[in-house]
Short mmCIF file of C-alpha atoms and ligand atoms in Angstrom, two decimals:
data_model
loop_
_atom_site.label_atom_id
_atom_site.label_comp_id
_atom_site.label_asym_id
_atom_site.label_seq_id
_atom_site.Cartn_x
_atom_site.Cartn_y
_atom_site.Cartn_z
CA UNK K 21 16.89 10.35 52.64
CA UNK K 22 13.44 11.58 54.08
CA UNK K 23 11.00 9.90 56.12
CA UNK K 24 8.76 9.12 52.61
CA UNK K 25 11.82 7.82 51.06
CA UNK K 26 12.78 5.79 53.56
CA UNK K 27 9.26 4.30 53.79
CA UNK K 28 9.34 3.64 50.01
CA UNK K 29 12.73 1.80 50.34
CA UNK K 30 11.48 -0.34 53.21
CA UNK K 31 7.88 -1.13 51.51
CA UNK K 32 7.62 -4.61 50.28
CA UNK K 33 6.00 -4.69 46.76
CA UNK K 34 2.33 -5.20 48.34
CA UNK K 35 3.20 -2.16 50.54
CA UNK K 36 4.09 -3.62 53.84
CA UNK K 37 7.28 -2.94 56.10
CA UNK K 38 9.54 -5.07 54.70
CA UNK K 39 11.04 -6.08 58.13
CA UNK K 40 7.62 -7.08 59.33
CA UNK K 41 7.05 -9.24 56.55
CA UNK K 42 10.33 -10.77 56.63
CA UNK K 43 9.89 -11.30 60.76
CA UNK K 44 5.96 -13.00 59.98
CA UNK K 45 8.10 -15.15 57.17
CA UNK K 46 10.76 -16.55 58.85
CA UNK K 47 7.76 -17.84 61.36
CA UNK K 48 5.25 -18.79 58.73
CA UNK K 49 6.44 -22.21 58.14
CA UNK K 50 5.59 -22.95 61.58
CA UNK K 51 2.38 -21.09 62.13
CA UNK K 52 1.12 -22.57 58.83
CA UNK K 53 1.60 -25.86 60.24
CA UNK K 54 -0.07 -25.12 63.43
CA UNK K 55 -3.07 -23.32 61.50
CA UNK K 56 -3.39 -27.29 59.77
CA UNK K 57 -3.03 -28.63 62.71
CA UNK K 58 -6.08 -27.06 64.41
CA UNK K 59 -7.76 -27.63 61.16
CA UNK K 60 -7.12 -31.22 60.83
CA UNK K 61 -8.02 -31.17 64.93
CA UNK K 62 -11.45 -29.58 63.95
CA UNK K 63 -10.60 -26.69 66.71
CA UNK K 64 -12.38 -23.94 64.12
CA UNK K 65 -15.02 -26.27 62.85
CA UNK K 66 -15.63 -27.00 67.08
CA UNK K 67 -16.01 -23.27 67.78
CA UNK K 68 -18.08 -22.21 65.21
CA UNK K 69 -20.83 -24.90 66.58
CA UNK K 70 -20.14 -23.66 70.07
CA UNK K 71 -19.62 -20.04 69.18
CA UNK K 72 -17.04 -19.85 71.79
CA UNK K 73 -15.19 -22.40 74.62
CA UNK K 74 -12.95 -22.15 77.41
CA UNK K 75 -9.81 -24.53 76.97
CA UNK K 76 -11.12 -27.28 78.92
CA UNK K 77 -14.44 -27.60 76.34
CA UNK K 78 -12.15 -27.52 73.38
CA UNK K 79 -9.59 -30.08 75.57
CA UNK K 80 -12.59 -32.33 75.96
CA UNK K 81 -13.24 -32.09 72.21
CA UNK K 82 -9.71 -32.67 70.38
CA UNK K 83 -8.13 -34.86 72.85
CA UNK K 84 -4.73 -34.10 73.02
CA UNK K 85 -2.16 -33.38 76.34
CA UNK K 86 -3.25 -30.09 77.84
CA UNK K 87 0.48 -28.57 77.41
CA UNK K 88 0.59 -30.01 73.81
CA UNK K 89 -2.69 -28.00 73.23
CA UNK K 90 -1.62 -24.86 74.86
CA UNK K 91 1.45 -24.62 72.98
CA UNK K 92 -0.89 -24.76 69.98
CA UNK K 93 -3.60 -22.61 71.12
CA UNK K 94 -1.14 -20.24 71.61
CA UNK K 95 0.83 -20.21 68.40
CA UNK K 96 -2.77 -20.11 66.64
CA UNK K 97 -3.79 -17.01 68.46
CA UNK K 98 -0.53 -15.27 67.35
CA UNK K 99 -1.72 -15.28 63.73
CA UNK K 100 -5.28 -14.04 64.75
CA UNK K 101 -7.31 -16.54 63.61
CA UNK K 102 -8.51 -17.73 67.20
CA UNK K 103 -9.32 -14.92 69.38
CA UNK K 104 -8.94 -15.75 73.71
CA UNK K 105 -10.71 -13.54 75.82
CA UNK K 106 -10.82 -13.77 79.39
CA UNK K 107 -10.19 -17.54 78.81
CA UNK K 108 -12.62 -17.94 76.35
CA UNK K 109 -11.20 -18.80 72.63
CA UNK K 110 -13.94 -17.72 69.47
CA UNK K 111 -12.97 -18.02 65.74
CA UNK K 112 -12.03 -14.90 64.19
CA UNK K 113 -14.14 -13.50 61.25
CA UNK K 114 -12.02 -14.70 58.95
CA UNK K 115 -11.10 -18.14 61.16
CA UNK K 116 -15.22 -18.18 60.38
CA UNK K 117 -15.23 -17.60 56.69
CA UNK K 118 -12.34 -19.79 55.61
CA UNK K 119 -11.78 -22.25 57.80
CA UNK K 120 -14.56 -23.37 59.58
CA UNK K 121 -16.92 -25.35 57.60
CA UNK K 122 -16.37 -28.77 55.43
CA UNK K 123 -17.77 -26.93 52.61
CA UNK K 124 -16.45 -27.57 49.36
CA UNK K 125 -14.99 -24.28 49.09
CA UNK K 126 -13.58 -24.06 52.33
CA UNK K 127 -9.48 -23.44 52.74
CA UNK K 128 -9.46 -26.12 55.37
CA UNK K 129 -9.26 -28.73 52.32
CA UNK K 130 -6.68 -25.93 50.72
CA UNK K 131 -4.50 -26.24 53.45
CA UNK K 132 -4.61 -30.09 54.18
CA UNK K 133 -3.29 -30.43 50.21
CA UNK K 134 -0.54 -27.36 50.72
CA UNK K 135 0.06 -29.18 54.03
CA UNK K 136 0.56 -32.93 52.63
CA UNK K 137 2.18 -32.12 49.14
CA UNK K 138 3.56 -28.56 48.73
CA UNK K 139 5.14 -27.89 51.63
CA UNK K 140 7.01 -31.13 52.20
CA UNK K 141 8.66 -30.60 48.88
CA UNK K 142 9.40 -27.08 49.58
CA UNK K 143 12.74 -28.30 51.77
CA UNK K 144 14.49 -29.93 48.29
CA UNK K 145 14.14 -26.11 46.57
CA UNK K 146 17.74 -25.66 46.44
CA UNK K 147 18.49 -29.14 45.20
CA UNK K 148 15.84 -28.73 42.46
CA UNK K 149 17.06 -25.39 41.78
CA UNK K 150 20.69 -26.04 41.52
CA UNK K 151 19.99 -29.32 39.00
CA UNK K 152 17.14 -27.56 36.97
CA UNK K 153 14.93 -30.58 37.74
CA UNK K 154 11.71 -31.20 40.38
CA UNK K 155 14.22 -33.58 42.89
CA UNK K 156 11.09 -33.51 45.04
CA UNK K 157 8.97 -35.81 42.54
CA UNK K 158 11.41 -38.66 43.62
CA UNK K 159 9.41 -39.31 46.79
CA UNK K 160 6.52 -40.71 44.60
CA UNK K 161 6.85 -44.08 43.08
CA UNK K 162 7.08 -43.84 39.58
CA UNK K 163 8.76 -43.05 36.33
CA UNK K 164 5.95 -40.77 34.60
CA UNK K 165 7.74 -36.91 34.45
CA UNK K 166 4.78 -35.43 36.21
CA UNK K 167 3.10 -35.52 40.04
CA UNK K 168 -0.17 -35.14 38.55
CA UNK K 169 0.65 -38.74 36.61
CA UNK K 170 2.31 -40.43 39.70
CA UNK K 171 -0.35 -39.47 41.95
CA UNK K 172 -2.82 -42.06 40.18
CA UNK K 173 -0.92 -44.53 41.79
CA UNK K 174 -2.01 -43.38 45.02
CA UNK K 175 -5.85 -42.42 45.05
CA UNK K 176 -5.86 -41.00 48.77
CA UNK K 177 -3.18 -38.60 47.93
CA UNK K 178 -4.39 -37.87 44.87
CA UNK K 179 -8.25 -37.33 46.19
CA UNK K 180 -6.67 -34.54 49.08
CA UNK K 181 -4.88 -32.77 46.26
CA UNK K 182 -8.16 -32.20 43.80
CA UNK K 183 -10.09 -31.83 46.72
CA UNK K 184 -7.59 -28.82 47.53
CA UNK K 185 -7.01 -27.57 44.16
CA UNK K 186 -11.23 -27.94 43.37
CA UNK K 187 -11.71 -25.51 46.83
CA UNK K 188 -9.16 -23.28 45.44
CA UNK K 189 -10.82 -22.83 42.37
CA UNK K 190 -14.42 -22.71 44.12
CA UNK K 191 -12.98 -19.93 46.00
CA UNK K 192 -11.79 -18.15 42.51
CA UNK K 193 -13.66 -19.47 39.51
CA UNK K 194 -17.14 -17.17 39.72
CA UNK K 195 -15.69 -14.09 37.98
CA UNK K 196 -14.60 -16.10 35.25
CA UNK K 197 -17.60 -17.76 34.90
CA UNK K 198 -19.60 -14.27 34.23
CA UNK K 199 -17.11 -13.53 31.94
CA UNK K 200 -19.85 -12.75 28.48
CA UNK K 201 -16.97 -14.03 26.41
CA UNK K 202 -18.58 -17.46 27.70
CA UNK K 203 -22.11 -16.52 26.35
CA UNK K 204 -21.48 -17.15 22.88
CA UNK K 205 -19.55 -20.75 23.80
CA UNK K 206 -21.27 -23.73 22.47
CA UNK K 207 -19.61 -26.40 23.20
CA UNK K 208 -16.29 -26.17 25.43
CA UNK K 209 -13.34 -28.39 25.68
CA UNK K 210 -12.31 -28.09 29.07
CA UNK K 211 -8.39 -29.43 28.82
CA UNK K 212 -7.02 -30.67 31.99
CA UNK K 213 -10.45 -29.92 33.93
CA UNK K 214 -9.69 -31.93 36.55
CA UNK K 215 -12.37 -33.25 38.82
CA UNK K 216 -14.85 -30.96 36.13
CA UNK K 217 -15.27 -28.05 39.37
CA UNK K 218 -14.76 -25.31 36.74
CA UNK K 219 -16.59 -27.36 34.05
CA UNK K 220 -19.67 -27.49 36.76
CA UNK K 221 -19.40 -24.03 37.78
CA UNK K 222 -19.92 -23.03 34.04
CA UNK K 223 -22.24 -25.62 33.22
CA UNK K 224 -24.61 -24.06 36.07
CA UNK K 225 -23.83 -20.62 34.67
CA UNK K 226 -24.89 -21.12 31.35
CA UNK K 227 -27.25 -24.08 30.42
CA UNK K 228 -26.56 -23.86 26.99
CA UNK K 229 -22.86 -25.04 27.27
CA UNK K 230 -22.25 -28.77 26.50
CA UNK K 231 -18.48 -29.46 28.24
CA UNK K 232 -16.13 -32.13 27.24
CA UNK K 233 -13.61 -32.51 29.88
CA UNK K 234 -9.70 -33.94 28.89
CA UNK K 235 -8.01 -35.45 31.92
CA UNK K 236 -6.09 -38.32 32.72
CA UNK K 237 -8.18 -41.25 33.26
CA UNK K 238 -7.90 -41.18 37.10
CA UNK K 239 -8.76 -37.93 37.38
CA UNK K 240 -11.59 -38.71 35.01
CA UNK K 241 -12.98 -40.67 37.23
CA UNK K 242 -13.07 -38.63 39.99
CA UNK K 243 -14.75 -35.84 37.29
CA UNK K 244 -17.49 -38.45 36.98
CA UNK K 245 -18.01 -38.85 40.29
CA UNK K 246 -18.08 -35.34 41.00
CA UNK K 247 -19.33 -33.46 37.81
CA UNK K 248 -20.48 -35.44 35.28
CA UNK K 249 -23.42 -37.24 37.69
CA UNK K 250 -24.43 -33.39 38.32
CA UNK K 251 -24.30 -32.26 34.72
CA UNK K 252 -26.12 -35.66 33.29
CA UNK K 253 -25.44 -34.94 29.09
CA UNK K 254 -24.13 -31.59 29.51
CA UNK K 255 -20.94 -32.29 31.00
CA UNK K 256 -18.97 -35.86 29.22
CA UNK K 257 -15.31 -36.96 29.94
CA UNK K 258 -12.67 -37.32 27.63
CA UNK K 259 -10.03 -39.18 29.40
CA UNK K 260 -6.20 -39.49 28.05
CA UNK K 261 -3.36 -37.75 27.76
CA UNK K 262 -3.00 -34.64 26.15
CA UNK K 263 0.50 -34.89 25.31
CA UNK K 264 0.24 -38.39 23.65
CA UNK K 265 -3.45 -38.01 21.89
CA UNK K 266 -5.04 -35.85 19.94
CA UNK K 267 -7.62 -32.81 21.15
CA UNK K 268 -11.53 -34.44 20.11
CA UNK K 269 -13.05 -32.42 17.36
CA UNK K 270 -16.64 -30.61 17.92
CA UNK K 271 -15.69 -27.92 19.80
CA UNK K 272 -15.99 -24.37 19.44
CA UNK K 273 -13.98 -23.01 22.33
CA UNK K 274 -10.90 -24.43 24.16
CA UNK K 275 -10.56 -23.45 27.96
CA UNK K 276 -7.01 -24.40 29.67
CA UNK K 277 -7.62 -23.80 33.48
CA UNK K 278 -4.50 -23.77 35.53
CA UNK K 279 -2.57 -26.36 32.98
CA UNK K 280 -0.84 -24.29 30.15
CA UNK K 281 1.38 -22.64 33.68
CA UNK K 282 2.54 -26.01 34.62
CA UNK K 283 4.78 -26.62 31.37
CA UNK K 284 7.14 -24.78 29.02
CA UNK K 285 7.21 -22.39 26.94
CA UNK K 286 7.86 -25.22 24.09
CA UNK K 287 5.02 -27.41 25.49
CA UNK K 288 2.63 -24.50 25.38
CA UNK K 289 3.36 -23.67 22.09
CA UNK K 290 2.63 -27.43 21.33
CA UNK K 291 -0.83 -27.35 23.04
CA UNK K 292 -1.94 -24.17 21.97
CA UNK K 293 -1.24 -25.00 18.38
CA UNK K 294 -3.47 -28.70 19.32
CA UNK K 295 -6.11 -26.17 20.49
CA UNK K 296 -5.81 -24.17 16.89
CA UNK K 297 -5.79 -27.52 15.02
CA UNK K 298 -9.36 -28.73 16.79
CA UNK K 299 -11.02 -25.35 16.68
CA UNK K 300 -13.22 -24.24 13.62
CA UNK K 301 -12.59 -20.66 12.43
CA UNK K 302 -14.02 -18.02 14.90
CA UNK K 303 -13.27 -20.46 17.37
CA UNK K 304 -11.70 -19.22 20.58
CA UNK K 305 -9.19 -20.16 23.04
CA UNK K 306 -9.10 -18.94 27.01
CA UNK K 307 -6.36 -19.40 29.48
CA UNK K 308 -7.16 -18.91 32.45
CA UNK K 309 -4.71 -18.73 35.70
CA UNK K 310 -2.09 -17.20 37.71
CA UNK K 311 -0.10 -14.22 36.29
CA UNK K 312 2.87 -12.61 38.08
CA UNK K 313 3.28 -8.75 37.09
CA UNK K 314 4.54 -8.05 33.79
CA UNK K 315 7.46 -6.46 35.75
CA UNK K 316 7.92 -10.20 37.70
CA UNK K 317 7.98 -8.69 40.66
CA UNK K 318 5.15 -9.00 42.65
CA UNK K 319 2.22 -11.77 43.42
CA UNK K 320 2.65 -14.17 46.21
CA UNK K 321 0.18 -17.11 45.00
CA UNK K 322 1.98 -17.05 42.07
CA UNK K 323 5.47 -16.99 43.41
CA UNK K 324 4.42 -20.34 45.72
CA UNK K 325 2.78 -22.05 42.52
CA UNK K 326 5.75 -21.66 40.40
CA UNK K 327 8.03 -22.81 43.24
CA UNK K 328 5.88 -26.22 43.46
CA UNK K 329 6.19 -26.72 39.60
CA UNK K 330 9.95 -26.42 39.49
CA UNK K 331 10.44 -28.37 43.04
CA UNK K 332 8.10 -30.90 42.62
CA UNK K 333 4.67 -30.90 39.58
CA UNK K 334 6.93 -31.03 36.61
CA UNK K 335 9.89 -29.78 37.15
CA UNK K 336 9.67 -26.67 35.04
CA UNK K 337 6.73 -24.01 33.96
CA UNK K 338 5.94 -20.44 35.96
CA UNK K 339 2.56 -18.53 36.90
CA UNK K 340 3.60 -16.72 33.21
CA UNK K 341 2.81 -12.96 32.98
CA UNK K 342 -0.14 -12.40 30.55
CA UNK K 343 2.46 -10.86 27.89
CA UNK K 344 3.65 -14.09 27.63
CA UNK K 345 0.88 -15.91 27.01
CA UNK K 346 -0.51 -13.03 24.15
CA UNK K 347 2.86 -13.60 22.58
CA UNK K 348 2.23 -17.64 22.67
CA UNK K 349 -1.37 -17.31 21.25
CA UNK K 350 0.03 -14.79 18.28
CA UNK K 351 2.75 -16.88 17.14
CA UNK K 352 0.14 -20.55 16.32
CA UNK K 353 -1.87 -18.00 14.33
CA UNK K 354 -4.51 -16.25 16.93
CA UNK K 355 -6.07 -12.86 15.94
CA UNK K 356 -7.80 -10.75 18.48
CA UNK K 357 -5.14 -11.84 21.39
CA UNK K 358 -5.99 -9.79 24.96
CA UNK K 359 -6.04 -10.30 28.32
CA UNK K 360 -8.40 -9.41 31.09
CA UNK K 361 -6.18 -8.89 34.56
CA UNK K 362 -6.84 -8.76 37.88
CA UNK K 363 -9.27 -11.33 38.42
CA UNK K 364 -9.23 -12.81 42.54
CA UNK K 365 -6.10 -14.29 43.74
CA UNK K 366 -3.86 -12.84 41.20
CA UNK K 367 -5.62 -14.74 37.66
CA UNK K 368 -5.82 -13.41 34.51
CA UNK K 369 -7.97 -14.50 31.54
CA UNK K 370 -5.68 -14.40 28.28
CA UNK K 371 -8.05 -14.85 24.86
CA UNK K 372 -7.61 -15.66 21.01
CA UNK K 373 -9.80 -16.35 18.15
CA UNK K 374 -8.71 -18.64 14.90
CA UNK K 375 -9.30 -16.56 12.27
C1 LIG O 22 -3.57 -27.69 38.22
S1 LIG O 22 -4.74 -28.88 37.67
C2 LIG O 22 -6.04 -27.86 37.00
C3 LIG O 22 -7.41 -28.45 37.19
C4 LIG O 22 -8.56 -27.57 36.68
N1 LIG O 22 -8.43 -27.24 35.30
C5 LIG O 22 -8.67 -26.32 37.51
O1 LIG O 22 -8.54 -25.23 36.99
O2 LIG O 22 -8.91 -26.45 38.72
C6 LIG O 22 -3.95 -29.52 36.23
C7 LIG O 22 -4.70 -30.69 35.63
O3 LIG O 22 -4.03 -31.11 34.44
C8 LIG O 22 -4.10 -32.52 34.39
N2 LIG O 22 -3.00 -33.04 33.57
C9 LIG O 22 -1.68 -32.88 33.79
N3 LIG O 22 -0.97 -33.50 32.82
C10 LIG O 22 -1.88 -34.06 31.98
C11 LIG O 22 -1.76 -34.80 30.77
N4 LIG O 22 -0.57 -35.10 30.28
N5 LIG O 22 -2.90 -35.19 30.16
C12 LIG O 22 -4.13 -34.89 30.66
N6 LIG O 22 -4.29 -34.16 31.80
C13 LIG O 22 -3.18 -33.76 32.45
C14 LIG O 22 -3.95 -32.94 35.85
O4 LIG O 22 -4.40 -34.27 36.07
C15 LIG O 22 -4.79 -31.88 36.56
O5 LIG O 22 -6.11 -32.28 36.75
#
């Protein structure tokens, strides 16, 4: 074998040494954690006010034992998101850009929601795995078949995890949003919208959008509180269940952001044919979300999302490749099926029209 070969063999799929991703993997678990903890400590948020501080200033700050603090200093300045010179700790540029502020957008909310609902879940993957069912969804009281249901029944939990998954799509949503397949909308249904973040972001974009969102009723009302006071007339709830009820008439475009992944192929056959049954003709559908390669062999975000669904969200459902989801929209009856790939963090946008 020659050295290019060799190089080849030992390249992960993003193109990476292999061994150096497997020796940052084995540790990530812990450094993740650590990268949280000097989140939920406000170490980055502290520097970025100060610009820099010696240990003792950011001692005085967080509170916590000096050797406790060291420990985590240190494991935080292994991943290079706090730099120490000459005793001095500054955020890195991206420590600066990501974590720093309370902004909506910011990963520190992304990370408090990985940190208090993925990750614990994470250590019953071979149990869920072996049985074929989400044996993490146990931990939350309940008998509904989803987290997204169970988590009404604890608002503080359920506020962390849509303020996470609302940064997430902050940090994602704005090529979608210029998309000019969106000029021509009318009037949107926006099905399992959430807290409305994507419904907002394309209400600013284009004024002439009205935007019904479908969510359960929790979630609805943290949509009001968040969207619909923004969007006064231009964005209105629709609060149910989108298994049980029916899809409201009116529209001329269905948007699924981040829901049809969460399910089966069976279910998504079942909503997509809803969406056909509500839409005029010339009316459109979009899915929007994560796609793995065609090949299934490569994206990260993806791989973690469709870990979470089978451990713990609903015990099934994958971030599908787009072929998949052209095949779904083809078979209820959707003509001029494509996909547009490589949007951020892995999404695709995957289109029909009703004929
Ligand atoms: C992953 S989130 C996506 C939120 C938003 N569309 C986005 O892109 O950020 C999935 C959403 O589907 C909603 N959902 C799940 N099952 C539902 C159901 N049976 N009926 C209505 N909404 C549901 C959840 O409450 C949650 O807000």
């Amino acid at each position: 074998m020659n050295a290019s070969e060799i190089h080849l063999k030992n390249a992960s799929p993003e193109g990476d040494s292999v061994l150096d991703r497997f020796h940052f993997l084995v540790n990530a678990p812990a450094l993740f954690n650590a990268v949280a903890t000097a989140v939920e400590l406000g170490i980055f948020s502290h520097l970025s006010a100060q610009g820099s501080a010696t240990f003792e200033q950011i001692r005085e700050h967080v509170s916590i034992p000096p050797h406790q603090l060291r420990v985590l200093m240190q494991a935080v300045c292994t991943t290079g998101l706090l730099v120490r010179r000459d005793g001095v700790y500054e955020n890195s540029a991206v420590a600066e850009d990501l974590l720093a502020s309370d902004d909506d957008d910011s990963w520190s909310h992304i990370l408090l929601g990985w940190k208090e609902v993925y990750y614990p879940a994470f250590s019953r993957m071979t149990s869920a795995m072996r049985s074929g069912t989400n044996t993490a969804l146990s931990d939350y009281p309940g008998d509904e078949p989803t987290l997204y249901q169970r988590l009404s029944r604890n608002p503080d939990l359920e506020s962390v995890f849509h303020r996470a998954m609302s940064a997430f799509t902050l940090r994602s949503v704005d090529e979608l949003v210029e998309r000019p397949e969106f000029s021509s909308v009318r009037h949107l249904l926006d099905i399992g919208g959430g807290d409305g973040t994507t419904s907002g972001k394309l209400s600013a974009r284009h004024p002439e959008m009205k935007i019904t969102v479908f969510d359960i009723p929790s979630v609805s009302e943290l949509a009001r509180d968040k969207t619909v006071s923004r969007f006064e007339g231009r964005v209105e709830l629709h609060p149910g269940d989108f298994f049980q009820d029916e899809f409201p008439r009116g529209a001329d475009s269905v948007l699924f952001s981040h829901v049809l992944e969460i399910f089966s192929a069976e279910q998504i056959l079942g909503q997509l044919k809803k969406a056909y049954d509500a839409l005029p003709s010339g009316g459109k559908v979009f899915i929007y979300g994560y796609n793995v390669s065609d090949d299934e062999t490569r994206g990260i975000f993806s791989a973690r999302l469709g870990l979470y669904f089978n451990v713990l969200a609903s015990g099934q459902g994958m971030a599908y490749p787009a072929k998949d989801y052209e095949t779904w929209l083809s078979q209820v009856g959707f003509d001029e099926v494509h996909t547009v790939s490589g949007l951020p963090y892995e999404h695709g946008l995957s289109m029909g029209r009703k004929p």
